[in-house]
mmCIF file with all atom_site columns, C-alpha atoms in Angstrom:
data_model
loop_
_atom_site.group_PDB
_atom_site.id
_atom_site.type_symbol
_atom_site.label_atom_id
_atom_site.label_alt_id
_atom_site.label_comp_id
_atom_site.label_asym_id
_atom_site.label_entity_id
_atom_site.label_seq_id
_atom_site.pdbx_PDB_ins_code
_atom_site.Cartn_x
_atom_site.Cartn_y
_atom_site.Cartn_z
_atom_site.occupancy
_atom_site.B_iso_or_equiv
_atom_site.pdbx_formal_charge
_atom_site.auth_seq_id
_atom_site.auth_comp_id
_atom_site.auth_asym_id
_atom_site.auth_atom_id
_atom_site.pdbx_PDB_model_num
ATOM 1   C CA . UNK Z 1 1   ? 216.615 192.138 23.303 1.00 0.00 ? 1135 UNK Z CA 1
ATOM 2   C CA . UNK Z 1 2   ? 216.731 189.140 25.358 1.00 0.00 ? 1136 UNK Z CA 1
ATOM 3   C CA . UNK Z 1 3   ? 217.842 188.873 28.941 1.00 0.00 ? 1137 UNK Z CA 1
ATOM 4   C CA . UNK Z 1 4   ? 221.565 187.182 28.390 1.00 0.00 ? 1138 UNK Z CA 1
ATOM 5   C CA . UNK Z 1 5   ? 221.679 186.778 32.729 1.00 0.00 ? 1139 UNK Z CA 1
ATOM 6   C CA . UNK Z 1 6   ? 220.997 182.814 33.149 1.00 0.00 ? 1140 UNK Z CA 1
ATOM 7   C CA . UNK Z 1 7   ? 217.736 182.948 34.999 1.00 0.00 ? 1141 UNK Z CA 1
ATOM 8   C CA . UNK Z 1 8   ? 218.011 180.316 38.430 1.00 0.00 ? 1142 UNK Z CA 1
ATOM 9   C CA . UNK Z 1 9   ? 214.615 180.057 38.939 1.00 0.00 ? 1143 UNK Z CA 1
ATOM 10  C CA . UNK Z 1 10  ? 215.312 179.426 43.301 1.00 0.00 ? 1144 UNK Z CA 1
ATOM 11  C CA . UNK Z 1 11  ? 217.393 182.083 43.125 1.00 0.00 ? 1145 UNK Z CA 1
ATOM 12  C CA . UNK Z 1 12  ? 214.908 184.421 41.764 1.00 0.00 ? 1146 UNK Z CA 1
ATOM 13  C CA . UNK Z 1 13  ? 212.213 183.296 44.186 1.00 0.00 ? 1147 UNK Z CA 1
ATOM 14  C CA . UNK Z 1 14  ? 215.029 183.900 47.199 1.00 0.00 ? 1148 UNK Z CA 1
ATOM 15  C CA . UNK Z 1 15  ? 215.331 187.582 45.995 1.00 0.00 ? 1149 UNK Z CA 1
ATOM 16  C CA . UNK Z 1 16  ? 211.731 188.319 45.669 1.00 0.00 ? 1150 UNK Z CA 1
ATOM 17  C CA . UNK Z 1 17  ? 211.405 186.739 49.667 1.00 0.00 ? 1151 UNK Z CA 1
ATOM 18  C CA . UNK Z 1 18  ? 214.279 189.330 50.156 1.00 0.00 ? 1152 UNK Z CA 1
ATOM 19  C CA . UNK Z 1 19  ? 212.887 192.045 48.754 1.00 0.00 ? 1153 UNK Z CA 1
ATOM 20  C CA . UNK Z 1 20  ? 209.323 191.253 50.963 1.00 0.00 ? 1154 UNK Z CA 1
ATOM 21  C CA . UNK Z 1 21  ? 211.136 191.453 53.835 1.00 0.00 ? 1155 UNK Z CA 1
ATOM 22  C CA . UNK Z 1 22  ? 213.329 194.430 53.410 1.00 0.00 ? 1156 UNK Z CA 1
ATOM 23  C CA . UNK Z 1 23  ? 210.200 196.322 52.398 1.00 0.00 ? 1157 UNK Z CA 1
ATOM 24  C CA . UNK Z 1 24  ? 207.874 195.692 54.844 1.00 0.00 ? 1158 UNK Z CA 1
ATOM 25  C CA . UNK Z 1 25  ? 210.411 195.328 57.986 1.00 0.00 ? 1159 UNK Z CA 1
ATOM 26  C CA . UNK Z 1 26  ? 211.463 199.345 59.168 1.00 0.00 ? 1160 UNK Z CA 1
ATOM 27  C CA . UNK Z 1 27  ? 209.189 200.083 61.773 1.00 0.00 ? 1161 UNK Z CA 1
ATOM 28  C CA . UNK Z 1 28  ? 206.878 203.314 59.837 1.00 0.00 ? 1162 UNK Z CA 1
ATOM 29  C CA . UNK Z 1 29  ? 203.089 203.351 60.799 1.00 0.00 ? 1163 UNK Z CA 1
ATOM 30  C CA . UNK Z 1 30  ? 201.837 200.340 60.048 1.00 0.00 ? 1164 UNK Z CA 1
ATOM 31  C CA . UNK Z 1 31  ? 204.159 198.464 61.390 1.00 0.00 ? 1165 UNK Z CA 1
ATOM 32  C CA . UNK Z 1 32  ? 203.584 200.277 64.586 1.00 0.00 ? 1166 UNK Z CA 1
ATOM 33  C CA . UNK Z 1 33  ? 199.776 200.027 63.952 1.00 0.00 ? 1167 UNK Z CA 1
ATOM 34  C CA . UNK Z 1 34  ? 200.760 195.759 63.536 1.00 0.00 ? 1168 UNK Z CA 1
ATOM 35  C CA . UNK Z 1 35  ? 202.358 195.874 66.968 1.00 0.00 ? 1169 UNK Z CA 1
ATOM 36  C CA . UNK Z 1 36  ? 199.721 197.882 68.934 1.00 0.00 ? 1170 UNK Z CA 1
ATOM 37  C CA . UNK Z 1 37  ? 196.896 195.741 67.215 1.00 0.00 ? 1171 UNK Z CA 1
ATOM 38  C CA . UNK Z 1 38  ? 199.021 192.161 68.069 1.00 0.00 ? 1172 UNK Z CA 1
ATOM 39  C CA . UNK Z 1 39  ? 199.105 193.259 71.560 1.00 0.00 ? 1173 UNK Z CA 1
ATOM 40  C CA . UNK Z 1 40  ? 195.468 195.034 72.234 1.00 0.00 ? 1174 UNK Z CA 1
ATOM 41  C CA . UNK Z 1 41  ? 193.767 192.915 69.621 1.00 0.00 ? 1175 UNK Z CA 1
ATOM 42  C CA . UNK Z 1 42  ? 195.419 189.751 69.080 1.00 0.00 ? 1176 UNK Z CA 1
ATOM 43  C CA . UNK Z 1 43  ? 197.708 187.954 66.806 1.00 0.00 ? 1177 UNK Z CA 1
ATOM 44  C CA . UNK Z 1 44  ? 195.205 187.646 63.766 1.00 0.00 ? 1178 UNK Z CA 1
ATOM 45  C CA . UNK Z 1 45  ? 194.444 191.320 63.786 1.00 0.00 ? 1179 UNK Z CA 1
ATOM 46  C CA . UNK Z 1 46  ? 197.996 192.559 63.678 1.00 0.00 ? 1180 UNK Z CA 1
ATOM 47  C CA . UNK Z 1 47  ? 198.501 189.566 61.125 1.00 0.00 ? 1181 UNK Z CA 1
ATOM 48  C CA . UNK Z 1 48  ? 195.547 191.166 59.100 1.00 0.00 ? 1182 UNK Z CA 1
ATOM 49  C CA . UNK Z 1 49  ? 197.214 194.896 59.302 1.00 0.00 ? 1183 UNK Z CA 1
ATOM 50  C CA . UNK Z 1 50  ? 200.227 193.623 57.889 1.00 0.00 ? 1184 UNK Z CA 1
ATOM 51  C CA . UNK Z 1 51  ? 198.182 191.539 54.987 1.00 0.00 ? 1185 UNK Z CA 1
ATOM 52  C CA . UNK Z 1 52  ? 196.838 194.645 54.038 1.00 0.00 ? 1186 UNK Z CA 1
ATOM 53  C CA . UNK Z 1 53  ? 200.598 196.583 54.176 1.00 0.00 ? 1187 UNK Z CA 1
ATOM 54  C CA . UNK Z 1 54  ? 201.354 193.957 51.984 1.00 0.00 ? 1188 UNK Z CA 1
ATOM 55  C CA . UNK Z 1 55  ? 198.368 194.343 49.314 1.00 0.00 ? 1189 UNK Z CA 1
ATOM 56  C CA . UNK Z 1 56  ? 199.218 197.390 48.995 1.00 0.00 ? 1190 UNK Z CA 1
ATOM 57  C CA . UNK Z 1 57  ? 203.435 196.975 48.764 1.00 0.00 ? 1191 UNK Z CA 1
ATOM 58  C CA . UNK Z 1 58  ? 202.885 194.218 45.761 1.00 0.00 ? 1192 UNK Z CA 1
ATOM 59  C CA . UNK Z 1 59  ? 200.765 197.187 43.745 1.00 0.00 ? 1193 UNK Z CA 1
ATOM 60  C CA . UNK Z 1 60  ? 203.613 199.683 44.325 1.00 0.00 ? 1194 UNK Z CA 1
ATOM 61  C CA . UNK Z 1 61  ? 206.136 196.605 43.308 1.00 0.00 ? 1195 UNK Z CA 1
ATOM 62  C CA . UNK Z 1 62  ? 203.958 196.113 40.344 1.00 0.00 ? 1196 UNK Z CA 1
ATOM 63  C CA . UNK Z 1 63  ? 204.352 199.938 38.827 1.00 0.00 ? 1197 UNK Z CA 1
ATOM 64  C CA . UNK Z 1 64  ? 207.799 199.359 40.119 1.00 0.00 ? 1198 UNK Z CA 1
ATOM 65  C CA . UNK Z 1 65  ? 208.560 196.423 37.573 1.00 0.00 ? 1199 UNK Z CA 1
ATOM 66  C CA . UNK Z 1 66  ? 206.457 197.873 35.147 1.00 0.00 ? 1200 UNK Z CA 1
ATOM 67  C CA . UNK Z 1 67  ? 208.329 200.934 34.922 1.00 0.00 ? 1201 UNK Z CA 1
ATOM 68  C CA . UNK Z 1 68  ? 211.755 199.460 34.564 1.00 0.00 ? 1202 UNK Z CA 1
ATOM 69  C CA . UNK Z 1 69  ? 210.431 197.322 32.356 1.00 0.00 ? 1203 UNK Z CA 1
ATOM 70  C CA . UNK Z 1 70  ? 210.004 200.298 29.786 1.00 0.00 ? 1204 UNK Z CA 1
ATOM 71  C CA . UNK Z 1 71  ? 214.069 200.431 30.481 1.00 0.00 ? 1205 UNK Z CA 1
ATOM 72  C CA . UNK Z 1 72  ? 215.324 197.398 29.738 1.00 0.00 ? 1206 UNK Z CA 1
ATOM 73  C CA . UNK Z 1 73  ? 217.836 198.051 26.831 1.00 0.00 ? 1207 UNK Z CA 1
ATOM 74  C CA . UNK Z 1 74  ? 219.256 200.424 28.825 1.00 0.00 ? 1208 UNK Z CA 1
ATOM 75  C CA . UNK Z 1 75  ? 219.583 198.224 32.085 1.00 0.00 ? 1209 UNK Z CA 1
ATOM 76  C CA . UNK Z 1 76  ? 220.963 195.302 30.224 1.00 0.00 ? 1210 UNK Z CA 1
ATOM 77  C CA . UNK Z 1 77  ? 224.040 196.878 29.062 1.00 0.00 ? 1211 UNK Z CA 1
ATOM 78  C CA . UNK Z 1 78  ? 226.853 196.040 31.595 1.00 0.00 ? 1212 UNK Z CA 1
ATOM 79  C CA . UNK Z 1 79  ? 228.219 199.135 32.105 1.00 0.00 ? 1213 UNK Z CA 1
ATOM 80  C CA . UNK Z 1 80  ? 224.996 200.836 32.631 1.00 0.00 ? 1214 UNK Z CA 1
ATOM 81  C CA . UNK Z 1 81  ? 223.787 197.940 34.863 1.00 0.00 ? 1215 UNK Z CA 1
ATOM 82  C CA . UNK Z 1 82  ? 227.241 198.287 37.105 1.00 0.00 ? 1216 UNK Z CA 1
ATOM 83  C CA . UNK Z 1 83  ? 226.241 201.807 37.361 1.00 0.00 ? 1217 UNK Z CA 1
ATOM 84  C CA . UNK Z 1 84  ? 222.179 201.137 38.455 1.00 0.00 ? 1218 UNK Z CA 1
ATOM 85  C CA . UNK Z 1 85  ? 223.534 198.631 41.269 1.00 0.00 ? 1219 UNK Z CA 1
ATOM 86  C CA . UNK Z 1 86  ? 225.590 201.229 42.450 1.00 0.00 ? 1220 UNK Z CA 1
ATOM 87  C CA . UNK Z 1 87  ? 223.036 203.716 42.840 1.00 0.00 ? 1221 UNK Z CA 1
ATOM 88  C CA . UNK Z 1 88  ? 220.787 200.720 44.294 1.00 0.00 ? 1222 UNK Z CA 1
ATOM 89  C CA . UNK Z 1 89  ? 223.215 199.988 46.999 1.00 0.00 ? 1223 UNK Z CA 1
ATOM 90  C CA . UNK Z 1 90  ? 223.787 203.530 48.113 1.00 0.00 ? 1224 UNK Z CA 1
ATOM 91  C CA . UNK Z 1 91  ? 219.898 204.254 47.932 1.00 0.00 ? 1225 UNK Z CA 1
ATOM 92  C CA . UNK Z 1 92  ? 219.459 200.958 50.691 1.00 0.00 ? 1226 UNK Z CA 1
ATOM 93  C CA . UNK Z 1 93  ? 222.379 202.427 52.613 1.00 0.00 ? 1227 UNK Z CA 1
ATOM 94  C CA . UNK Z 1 94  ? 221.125 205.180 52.968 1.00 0.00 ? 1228 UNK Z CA 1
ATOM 95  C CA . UNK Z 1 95  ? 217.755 203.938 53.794 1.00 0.00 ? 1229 UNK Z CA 1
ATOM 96  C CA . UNK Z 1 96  ? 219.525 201.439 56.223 1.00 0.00 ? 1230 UNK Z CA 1
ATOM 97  C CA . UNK Z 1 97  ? 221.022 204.768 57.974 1.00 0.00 ? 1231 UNK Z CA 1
ATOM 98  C CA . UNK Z 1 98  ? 217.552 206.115 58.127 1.00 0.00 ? 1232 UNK Z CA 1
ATOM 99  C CA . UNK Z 1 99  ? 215.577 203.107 59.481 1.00 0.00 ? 1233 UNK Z CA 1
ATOM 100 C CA . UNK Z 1 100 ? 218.337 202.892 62.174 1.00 0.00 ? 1234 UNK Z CA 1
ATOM 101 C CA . UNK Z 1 101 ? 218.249 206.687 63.186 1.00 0.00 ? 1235 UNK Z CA 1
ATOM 102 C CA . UNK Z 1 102 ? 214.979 207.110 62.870 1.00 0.00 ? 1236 UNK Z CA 1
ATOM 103 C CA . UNK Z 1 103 ? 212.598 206.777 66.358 1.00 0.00 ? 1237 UNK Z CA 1
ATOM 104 C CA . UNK Z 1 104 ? 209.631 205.552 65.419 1.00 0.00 ? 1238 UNK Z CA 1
ATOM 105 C CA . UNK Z 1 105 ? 207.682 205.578 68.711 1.00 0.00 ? 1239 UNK Z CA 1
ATOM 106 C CA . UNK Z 1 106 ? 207.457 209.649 68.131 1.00 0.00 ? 1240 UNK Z CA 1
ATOM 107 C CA . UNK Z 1 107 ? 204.154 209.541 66.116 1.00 0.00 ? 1241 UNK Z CA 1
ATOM 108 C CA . UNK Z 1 108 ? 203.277 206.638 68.129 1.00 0.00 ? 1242 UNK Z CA 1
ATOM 109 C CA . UNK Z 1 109 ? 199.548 206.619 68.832 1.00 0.00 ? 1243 UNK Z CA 1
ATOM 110 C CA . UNK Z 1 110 ? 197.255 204.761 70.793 1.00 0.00 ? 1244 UNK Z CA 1
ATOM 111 C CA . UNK Z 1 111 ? 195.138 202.067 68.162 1.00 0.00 ? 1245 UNK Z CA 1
ATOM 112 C CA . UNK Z 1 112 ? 191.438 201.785 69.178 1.00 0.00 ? 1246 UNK Z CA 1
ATOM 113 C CA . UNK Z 1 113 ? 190.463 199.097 71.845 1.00 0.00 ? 1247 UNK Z CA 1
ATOM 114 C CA . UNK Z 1 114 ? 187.660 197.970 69.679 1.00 0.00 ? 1248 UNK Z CA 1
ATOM 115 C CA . UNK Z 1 115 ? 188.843 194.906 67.769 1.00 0.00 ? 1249 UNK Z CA 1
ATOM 116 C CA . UNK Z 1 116 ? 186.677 195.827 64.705 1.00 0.00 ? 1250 UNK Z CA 1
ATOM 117 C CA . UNK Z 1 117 ? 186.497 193.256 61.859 1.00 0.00 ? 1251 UNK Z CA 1
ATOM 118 C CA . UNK Z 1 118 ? 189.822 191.107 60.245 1.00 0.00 ? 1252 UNK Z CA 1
ATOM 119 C CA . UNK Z 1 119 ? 188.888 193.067 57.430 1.00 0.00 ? 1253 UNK Z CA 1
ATOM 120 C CA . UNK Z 1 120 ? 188.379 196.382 58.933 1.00 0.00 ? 1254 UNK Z CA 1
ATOM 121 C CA . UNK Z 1 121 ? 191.966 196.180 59.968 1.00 0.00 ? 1255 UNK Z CA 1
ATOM 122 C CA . UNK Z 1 122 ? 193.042 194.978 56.600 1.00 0.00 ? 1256 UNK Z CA 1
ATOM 123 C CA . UNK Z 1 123 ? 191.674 197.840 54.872 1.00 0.00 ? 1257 UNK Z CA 1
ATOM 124 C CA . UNK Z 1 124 ? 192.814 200.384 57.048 1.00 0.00 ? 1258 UNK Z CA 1
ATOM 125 C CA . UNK Z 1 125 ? 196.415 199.504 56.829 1.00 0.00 ? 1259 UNK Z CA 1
ATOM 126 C CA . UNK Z 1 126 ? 196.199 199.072 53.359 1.00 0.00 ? 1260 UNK Z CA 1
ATOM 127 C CA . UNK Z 1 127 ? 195.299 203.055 53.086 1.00 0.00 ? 1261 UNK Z CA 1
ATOM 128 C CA . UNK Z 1 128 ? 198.001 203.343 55.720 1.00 0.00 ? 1262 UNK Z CA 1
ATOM 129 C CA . UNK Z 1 129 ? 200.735 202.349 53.573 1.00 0.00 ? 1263 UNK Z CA 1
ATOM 130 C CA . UNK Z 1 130 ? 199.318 202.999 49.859 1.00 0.00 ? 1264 UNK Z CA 1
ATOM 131 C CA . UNK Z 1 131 ? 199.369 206.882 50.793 1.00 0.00 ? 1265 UNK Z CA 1
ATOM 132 C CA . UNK Z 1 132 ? 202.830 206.578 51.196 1.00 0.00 ? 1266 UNK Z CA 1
ATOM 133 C CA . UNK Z 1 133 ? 203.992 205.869 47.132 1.00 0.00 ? 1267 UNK Z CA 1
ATOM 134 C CA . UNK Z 1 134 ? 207.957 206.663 48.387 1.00 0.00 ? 1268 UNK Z CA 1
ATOM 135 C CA . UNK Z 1 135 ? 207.935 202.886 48.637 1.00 0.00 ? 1269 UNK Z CA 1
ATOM 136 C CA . UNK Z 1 136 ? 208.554 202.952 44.929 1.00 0.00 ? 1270 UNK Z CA 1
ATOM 137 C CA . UNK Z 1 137 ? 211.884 204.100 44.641 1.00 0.00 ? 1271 UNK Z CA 1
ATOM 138 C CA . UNK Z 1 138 ? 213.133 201.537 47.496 1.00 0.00 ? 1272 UNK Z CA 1
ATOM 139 C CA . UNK Z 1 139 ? 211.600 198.498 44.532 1.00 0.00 ? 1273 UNK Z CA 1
ATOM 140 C CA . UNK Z 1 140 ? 213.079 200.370 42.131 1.00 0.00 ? 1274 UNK Z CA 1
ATOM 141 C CA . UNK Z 1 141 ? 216.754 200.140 44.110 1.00 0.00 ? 1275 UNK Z CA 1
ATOM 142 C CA . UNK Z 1 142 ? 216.339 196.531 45.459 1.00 0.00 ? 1276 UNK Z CA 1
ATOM 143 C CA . UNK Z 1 143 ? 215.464 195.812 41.203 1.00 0.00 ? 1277 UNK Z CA 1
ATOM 144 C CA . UNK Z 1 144 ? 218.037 197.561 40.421 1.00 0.00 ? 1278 UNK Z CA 1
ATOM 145 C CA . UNK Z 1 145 ? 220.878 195.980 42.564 1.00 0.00 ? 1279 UNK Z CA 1
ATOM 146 C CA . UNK Z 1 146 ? 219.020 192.541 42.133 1.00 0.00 ? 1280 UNK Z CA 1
ATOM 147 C CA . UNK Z 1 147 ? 218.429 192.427 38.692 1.00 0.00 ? 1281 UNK Z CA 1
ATOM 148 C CA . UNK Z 1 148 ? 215.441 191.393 39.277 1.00 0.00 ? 1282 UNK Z CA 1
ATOM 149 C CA . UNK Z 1 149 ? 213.040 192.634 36.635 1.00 0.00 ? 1283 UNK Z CA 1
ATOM 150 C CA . UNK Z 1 150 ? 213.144 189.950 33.463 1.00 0.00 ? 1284 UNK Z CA 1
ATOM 151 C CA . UNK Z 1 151 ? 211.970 190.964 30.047 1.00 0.00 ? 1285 UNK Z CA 1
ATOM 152 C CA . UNK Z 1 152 ? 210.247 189.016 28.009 1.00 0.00 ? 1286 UNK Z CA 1
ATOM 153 C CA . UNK Z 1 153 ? 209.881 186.190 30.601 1.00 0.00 ? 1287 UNK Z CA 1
ATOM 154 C CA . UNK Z 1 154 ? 206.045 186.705 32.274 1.00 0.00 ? 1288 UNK Z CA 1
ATOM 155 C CA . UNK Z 1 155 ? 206.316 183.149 34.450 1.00 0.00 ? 1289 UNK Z CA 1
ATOM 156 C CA . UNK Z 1 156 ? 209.100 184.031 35.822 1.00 0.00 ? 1290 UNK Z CA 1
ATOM 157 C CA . UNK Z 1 157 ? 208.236 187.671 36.607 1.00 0.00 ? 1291 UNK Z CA 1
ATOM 158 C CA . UNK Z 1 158 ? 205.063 186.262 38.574 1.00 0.00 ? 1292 UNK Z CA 1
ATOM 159 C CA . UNK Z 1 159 ? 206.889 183.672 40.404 1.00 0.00 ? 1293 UNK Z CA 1
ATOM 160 C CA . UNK Z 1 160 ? 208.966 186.989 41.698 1.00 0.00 ? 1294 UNK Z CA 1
ATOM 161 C CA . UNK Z 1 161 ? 206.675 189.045 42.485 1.00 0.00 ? 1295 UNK Z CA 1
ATOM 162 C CA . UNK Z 1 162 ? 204.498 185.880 44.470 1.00 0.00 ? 1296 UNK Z CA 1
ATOM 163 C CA . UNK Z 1 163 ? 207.607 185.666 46.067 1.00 0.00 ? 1297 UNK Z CA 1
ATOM 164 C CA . UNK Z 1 164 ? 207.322 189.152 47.316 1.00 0.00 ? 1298 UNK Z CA 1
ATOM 165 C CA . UNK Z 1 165 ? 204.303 188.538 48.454 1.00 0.00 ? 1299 UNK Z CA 1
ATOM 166 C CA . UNK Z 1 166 ? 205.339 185.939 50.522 1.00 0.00 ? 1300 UNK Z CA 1
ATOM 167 C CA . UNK Z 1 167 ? 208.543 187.672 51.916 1.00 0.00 ? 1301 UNK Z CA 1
ATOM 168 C CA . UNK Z 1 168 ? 206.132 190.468 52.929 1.00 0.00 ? 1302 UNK Z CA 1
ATOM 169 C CA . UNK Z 1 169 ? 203.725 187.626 54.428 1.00 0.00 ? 1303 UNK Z CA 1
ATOM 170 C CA . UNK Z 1 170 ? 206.501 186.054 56.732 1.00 0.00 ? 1304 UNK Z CA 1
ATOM 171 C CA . UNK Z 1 171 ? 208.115 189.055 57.720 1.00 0.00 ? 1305 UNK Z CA 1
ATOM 172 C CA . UNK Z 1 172 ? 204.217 189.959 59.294 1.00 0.00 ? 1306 UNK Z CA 1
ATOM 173 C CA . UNK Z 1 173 ? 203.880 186.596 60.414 1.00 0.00 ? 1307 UNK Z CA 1
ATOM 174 C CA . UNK Z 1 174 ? 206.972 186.191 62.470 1.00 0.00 ? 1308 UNK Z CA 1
ATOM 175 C CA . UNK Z 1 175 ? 206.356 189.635 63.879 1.00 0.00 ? 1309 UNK Z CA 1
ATOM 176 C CA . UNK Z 1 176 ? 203.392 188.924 64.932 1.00 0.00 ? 1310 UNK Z CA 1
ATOM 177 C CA . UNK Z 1 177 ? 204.400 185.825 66.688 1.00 0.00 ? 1311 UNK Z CA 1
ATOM 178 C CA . UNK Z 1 178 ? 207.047 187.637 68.321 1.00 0.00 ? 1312 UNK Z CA 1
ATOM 179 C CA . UNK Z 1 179 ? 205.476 190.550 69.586 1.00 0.00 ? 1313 UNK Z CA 1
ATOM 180 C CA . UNK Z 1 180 ? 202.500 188.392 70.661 1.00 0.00 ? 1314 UNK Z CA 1
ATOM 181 C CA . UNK Z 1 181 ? 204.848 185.574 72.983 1.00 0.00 ? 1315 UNK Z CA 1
ATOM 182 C CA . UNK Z 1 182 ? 206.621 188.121 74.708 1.00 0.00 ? 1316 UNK Z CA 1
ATOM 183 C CA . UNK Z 1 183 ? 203.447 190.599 75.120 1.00 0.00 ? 1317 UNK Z CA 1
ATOM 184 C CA . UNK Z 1 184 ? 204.582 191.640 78.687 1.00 0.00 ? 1318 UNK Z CA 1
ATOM 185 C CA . UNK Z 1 185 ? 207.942 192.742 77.939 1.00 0.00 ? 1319 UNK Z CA 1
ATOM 186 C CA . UNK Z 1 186 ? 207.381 194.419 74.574 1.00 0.00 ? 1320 UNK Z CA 1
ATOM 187 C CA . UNK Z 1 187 ? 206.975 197.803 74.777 1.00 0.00 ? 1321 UNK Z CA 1
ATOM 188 C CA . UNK Z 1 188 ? 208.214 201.238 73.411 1.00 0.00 ? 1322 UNK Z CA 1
ATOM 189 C CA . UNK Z 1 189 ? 211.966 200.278 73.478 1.00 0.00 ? 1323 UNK Z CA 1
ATOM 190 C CA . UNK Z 1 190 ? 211.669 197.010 71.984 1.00 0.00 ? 1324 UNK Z CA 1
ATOM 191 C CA . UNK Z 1 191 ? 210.085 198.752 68.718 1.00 0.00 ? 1325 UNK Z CA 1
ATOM 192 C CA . UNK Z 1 192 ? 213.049 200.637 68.788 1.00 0.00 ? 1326 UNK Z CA 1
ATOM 193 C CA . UNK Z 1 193 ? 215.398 197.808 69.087 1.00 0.00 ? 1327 UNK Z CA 1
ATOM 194 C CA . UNK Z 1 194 ? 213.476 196.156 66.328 1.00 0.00 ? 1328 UNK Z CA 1
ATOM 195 C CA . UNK Z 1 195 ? 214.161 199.166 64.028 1.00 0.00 ? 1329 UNK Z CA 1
ATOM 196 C CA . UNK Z 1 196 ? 217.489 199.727 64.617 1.00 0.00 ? 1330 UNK Z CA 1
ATOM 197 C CA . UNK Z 1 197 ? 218.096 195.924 63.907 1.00 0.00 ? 1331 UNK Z CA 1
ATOM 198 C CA . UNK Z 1 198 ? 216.766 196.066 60.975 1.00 0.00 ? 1332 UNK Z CA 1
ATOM 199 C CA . UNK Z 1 199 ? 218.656 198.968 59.961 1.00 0.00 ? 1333 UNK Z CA 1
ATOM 200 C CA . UNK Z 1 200 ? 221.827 197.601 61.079 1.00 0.00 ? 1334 UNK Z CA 1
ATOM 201 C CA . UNK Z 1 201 ? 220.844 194.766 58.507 1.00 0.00 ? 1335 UNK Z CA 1
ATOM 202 C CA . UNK Z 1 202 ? 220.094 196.775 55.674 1.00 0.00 ? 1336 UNK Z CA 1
ATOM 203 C CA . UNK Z 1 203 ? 223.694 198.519 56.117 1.00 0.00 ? 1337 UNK Z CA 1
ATOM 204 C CA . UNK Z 1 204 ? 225.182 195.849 56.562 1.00 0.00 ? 1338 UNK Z CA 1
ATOM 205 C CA . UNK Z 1 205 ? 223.540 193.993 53.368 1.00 0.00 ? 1339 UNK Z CA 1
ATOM 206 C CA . UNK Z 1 206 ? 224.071 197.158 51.004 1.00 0.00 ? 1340 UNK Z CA 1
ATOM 207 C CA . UNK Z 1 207 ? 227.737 197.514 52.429 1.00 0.00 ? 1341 UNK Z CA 1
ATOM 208 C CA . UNK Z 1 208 ? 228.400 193.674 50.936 1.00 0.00 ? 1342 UNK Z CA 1
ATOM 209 C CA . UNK Z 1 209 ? 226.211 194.551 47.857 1.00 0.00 ? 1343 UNK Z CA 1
ATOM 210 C CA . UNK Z 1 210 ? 227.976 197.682 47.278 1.00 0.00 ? 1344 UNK Z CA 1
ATOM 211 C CA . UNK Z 1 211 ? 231.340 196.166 47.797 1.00 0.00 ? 1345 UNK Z CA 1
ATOM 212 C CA . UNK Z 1 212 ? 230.989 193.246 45.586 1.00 0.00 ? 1346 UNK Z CA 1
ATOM 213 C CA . UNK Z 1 213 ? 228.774 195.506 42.594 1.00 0.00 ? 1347 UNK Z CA 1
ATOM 214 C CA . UNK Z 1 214 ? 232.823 198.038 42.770 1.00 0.00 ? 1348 UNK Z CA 1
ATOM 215 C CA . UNK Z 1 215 ? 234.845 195.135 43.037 1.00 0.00 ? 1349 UNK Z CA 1
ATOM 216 C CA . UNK Z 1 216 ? 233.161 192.758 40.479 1.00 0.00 ? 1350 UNK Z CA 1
ATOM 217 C CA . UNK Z 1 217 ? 233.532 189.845 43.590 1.00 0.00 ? 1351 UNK Z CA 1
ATOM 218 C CA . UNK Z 1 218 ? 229.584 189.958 43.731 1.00 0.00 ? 1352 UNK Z CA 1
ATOM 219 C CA . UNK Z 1 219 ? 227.338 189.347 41.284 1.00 0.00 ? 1353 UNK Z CA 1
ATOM 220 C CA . UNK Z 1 220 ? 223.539 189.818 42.059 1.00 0.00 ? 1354 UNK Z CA 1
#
């Protein structure tokens, strides 16, 4: 059955950037691992942690898509759609609420003071975040509310998921370049600060998503 949403190809390539960036922003262990390794280590290394977080986020987006792909008579039927953005937009509230209350200095730990190889710390962030396959069911929500996954259309699917890529990619980049001009102030409280911006972002974001998916003003 073919996909009867009109496919804007920008448009698609803005949602994949999105959904980069929404997945690789909370502050869990790597992205703690990014910070310590910007400041001890230097830019590059932190910039290689996160390269690796994201390797390993476009494999999880991958089963992601592939998955729903298996779906898609059932996720093109309006009423069934209305119902999967729904659940998408409650799943990144609550994961919004989460990011925000969450503290992630707690498991904080010290990264080594040997700088090790680019791709040393590539590879170790990489296992970092691929033992944590939870990531799956936040693609699965941000697919869902986005409509992103596109049967039957394999150019377009690979533009998206490059675009993830490079969503993931900036949000590591700009990080990095934060944390690593204002080295002597960052510290313990600015990772929180960082956090709970980003999960006043998501909340906000799924609050507008879920309002427009009830009241039809919205369409994704």
């Amino acid at each position: 059955m073919p996909f009867h949403v009109p496919i804007n190809i920008l448009d698609f390539i803005f949602k994949g950037i999105l959904i980069g960036m929404i997945a690789s922003a909370p502050m869990g262990p790597v992205g703690i691992l990014c910070v310590q390794r910007t400041l001890n280590k230097g830019r590059w290394y932190g910039f290689a942690t996160g390269l690796g977080a994201a390797v390993s986020d476009i494999i999880y987006a991958g089963i992601a898509g592939y998955g729903m792909s298996f779906v898609m008579d059932f996720i093109t039927n309006d009423q069934n759609r209305f119902y999967l953005q729904l659940v998408g937009s409650v799943m990144l509230l609550c994961f919004g609420l989460y990011t925000y209350y969450t503290d992630p200095t707690r498991k904080m730990h010290r990264s080594g003071q040997q700088k090790g190889t680019l791709w040393y710390n590539m590879w170790t962030a990489f296992i970092v975040t691929f033992s944590n396959p939870l990531i799956v069911f936040l693609f699965l929500a941000m697919y869902a509310q986005f409509a992103f996954v596109l049967p039957d259309h394999p150019f377009e699917m690979l533009v998206g998921f490059m675009s993830i890529v490079g969503g993931a990619l900036l949000w590591w980049w700009g990080l990095t370049w934060l944390v690593d001009k204002i080295r002597t102030k960052f510290d313990e409280f600015g990772i929180r600060l960082i956090n709970q911006i980003i999960g006043v972002a998501v909340i906000v974001g799924s609050i507008i998503m879920l309002l427009g998916t009830t009241t039809n003003l919205l369409r994704f």
